[in-house]
PDB file of C-alpha atoms in Angstrom:
ATOM      1  CA  UNK A  60      82.296  12.847 -36.023  1.00 51.00           C
ATOM      2  CA  UNK A  61      83.042  15.414 -38.582  1.00 55.00           C
ATOM      3  CA  UNK A  62      82.356  15.096 -42.268  1.00 64.00           C
ATOM      4  CA  UNK A  63      84.935  15.791 -45.021  1.00 64.00           C
ATOM      5  CA  UNK A  64      82.893  18.852 -45.953  1.00 70.00           C
ATOM      6  CA  UNK A  65      83.392  20.315 -42.478  1.00 86.00           C
ATOM      7  CA  UNK A  66      87.154  20.440 -42.885  1.00 92.00           C
ATOM      8  CA  UNK A  67      88.780  23.672 -43.948  1.00 94.00           C
ATOM      9  CA  UNK A  68      92.400  24.735 -45.104  1.00 95.00           C
ATOM     10  CA  UNK A  69      94.756  26.593 -42.766  1.00 95.00           C
ATOM     11  CA  UNK A  70      98.263  27.810 -43.809  1.00 95.00           C
ATOM     12  CA  UNK A  71     101.212  27.165 -41.492  1.00 96.00           C
ATOM     13  CA  UNK A  72     103.928  29.778 -42.045  1.00 96.00           C
ATOM     14  CA  UNK A  73     107.644  29.766 -41.103  1.00 95.00           C
ATOM     15  CA  UNK A  74     110.241  32.189 -42.275  1.00 92.00           C
ATOM     16  CA  UNK A  75     114.146  32.542 -42.133  1.00 90.00           C
ATOM     17  CA  UNK A  76     115.990  35.534 -43.363  1.00 89.00           C
ATOM     18  CA  UNK A  77     116.845  33.695 -46.659  1.00 91.00           C
ATOM     19  CA  UNK A  78     113.765  31.418 -47.084  1.00 91.00           C
ATOM     20  CA  UNK A  79     110.163  30.866 -46.129  1.00 92.00           C
ATOM     21  CA  UNK A  80     107.692  28.027 -46.276  1.00 94.00           C
ATOM     22  CA  UNK A  81     103.902  28.138 -46.391  1.00 95.00           C
ATOM     23  CA  UNK A  82     102.254  24.760 -46.010  1.00 96.00           C
ATOM     24  CA  UNK A  83      98.372  24.387 -46.516  1.00 96.00           C
ATOM     25  CA  UNK A  84      96.937  21.923 -44.108  1.00 95.00           C
ATOM     26  CA  UNK A  85      93.306  20.510 -44.198  1.00 95.00           C
ATOM     27  CA  UNK A  86      91.953  20.398 -40.711  1.00 95.00           C
ATOM     28  CA  UNK A  87      88.738  19.714 -38.841  1.00 93.00           C
ATOM     29  CA  UNK A  88      86.861  22.290 -36.563  1.00 94.00           C
ATOM     30  CA  UNK A  89      88.248  22.248 -33.089  1.00 93.00           C
ATOM     31  CA  UNK A  90      91.950  21.662 -34.078  1.00 94.00           C
ATOM     32  CA  UNK A  91      94.441  23.519 -31.937  1.00 95.00           C
ATOM     33  CA  UNK A  92      97.320  25.571 -33.269  1.00 96.00           C
ATOM     34  CA  UNK A  93      99.925  23.061 -32.221  1.00 96.00           C
ATOM     35  CA  UNK A  94      98.009  20.269 -33.839  1.00 96.00           C
ATOM     36  CA  UNK A  95      97.913  22.188 -37.066  1.00 96.00           C
ATOM     37  CA  UNK A  96     101.703  22.729 -36.977  1.00 96.00           C
ATOM     38  CA  UNK A  97     102.244  18.986 -36.299  1.00 95.00           C
ATOM     39  CA  UNK A  98      99.912  18.047 -39.196  1.00 95.00           C
ATOM     40  CA  UNK A  99     101.976  20.264 -41.447  1.00 95.00           C
ATOM     41  CA  UNK A 100     105.047  18.268 -40.772  1.00 95.00           C
ATOM     42  CA  UNK A 101     107.059  21.454 -41.020  1.00 94.00           C
ATOM     43  CA  UNK A 102     109.693  20.055 -38.719  1.00 94.00           C
ATOM     44  CA  UNK A 103     110.789  17.851 -41.628  1.00 93.00           C
ATOM     45  CA  UNK A 104     111.918  21.132 -43.484  1.00 93.00           C
ATOM     46  CA  UNK A 105     113.187  22.949 -40.422  1.00 93.00           C
ATOM     47  CA  UNK A 106     114.392  20.497 -37.760  1.00 92.00           C
ATOM     48  CA  UNK A 107     115.499  23.334 -35.527  1.00 91.00           C
ATOM     49  CA  UNK A 108     111.796  24.025 -34.546  1.00 92.00           C
ATOM     50  CA  UNK A 109     111.130  22.696 -31.139  1.00 90.00           C
ATOM     51  CA  UNK A 110     107.391  22.008 -30.986  1.00 91.00           C
ATOM     52  CA  UNK A 111     107.348  21.961 -27.128  1.00 91.00           C
ATOM     53  CA  UNK A 112     108.616  25.595 -26.729  1.00 91.00           C
ATOM     54  CA  UNK A 113     107.854  27.266 -30.046  1.00 93.00           C
ATOM     55  CA  UNK A 114     105.834  30.405 -30.014  1.00 95.00           C
ATOM     56  CA  UNK A 115     102.853  30.501 -32.368  1.00 96.00           C
ATOM     57  CA  UNK A 116     100.637  33.215 -33.690  1.00 95.00           C
ATOM     58  CA  UNK A 117      97.624  33.954 -35.808  1.00 95.00           C
ATOM     59  CA  UNK A 118      98.063  37.080 -37.981  1.00 91.00           C
ATOM     60  CA  UNK A 119     100.889  38.589 -35.743  1.00 91.00           C
ATOM     61  CA  UNK A 120      99.010  37.882 -32.500  1.00 94.00           C
ATOM     62  CA  UNK A 121     100.651  35.399 -30.249  1.00 95.00           C
ATOM     63  CA  UNK A 122      98.336  32.519 -29.278  1.00 95.00           C
ATOM     64  CA  UNK A 123      98.581  29.575 -26.988  1.00 96.00           C
ATOM     65  CA  UNK A 124      99.276  26.058 -28.316  1.00 95.00           C
ATOM     66  CA  UNK A 125      95.730  24.899 -27.454  1.00 95.00           C
ATOM     67  CA  UNK A 126      94.030  27.801 -29.157  1.00 95.00           C
ATOM     68  CA  UNK A 127      91.328  26.568 -31.535  1.00 95.00           C
ATOM     69  CA  UNK A 128      92.034  27.502 -35.166  1.00 95.00           C
ATOM     70  CA  UNK A 129      89.143  28.882 -37.185  1.00 93.00           C
ATOM     71  CA  UNK A 130      88.532  28.898 -40.999  1.00 93.00           C
ATOM     72  CA  UNK A 131      90.558  31.642 -42.726  1.00 91.00           C
ATOM     73  CA  UNK A 132      93.238  31.850 -40.060  1.00 93.00           C
ATOM     74  CA  UNK A 133      97.074  31.341 -40.622  1.00 95.00           C
ATOM     75  CA  UNK A 134      99.268  29.782 -38.039  1.00 96.00           C
ATOM     76  CA  UNK A 135     102.639  31.484 -37.856  1.00 96.00           C
ATOM     77  CA  UNK A 136     105.715  29.960 -36.199  1.00 96.00           C
ATOM     78  CA  UNK A 137     107.897  32.657 -34.558  1.00 94.00           C
ATOM     79  CA  UNK A 138     111.707  32.308 -34.185  1.00 89.00           C
ATOM     80  CA  UNK A 139     113.350  33.338 -30.884  1.00 82.00           C
ATOM     81  CA  UNK A 140     114.585  36.855 -30.840  1.00 75.00           C
ATOM     82  CA  UNK A 141     118.493  37.204 -31.223  1.00 76.00           C
ATOM     83  CA  UNK A 142     118.544  40.287 -28.975  1.00 74.00           C
ATOM     84  CA  UNK A 143     116.119  42.099 -26.826  1.00 79.00           C
ATOM     85  CA  UNK A 144     115.010  45.258 -28.652  1.00 79.00           C
ATOM     86  CA  UNK A 145     114.948  47.324 -25.451  1.00 86.00           C
ATOM     87  CA  UNK A 146     118.682  46.425 -24.799  1.00 84.00           C
ATOM     88  CA  UNK A 147     119.635  47.359 -28.311  1.00 82.00           C
ATOM     89  CA  UNK A 148     117.900  50.691 -28.117  1.00 83.00           C
ATOM     90  CA  UNK A 149     119.464  51.436 -24.685  1.00 84.00           C
ATOM     91  CA  UNK A 150     123.017  50.599 -26.005  1.00 85.00           C
ATOM     92  CA  UNK A 151     122.452  52.802 -29.041  1.00 84.00           C
ATOM     93  CA  UNK A 152     121.293  55.700 -26.811  1.00 81.00           C
ATOM     94  CA  UNK A 153     124.274  55.373 -24.519  1.00 81.00           C
ATOM     95  CA  UNK A 154     126.647  55.312 -27.512  1.00 83.00           C
ATOM     96  CA  UNK A 155     125.091  58.498 -28.767  1.00 80.00           C
ATOM     97  CA  UNK A 156     125.618  60.156 -25.483  1.00 78.00           C
ATOM     98  CA  UNK A 157     129.238  58.907 -25.265  1.00 79.00           C
ATOM     99  CA  UNK A 158     129.985  60.276 -28.645  1.00 79.00           C
ATOM    100  CA  UNK A 159     128.280  63.693 -28.029  1.00 79.00           C
ATOM    101  CA  UNK A 160     125.403  63.225 -30.354  1.00 78.00           C
ATOM    102  CA  UNK A 161     122.936  63.323 -27.522  1.00 72.00           C
ATOM    103  CA  UNK A 162     122.486  65.337 -24.417  1.00 70.00           C
ATOM    104  CA  UNK A 163     123.992  63.472 -21.496  1.00 67.00           C
ATOM    105  CA  UNK A 164     121.080  64.359 -19.066  1.00 66.00           C
ATOM    106  CA  UNK A 165     117.963  64.329 -21.214  1.00 67.00           C
ATOM    107  CA  UNK A 166     118.999  62.045 -24.017  1.00 65.00           C
ATOM    108  CA  UNK A 167     117.746  64.555 -26.643  1.00 68.00           C
ATOM    109  CA  UNK A 168     119.842  65.904 -29.545  1.00 68.00           C
ATOM    110  CA  UNK A 169     122.856  67.949 -28.487  1.00 63.00           C
TER     111      UNK A 169
END
């Protein structure tokens, strides 16, 4: 059994292009990342978050839902990507070739 003094504060962070929310949560040692998110009740602010499939991270590193959270860490909730960055870059390169701004063979500047 843990004492109240064993608990520590962890921030849960979620951001949209126009707003962000940081919720401090008081947790016990051994609490998993998804448990911290559930305790924050962030879904009441952002109902579009699906806790079963959401990607979580700690300081920009993706973690599993059952990852134990340590004192001083911050749990980040990641939104799904709108477009695959590789596909966007590939389309931009193809467009540059078609417009004559890039070499059609090497892809370098014309």
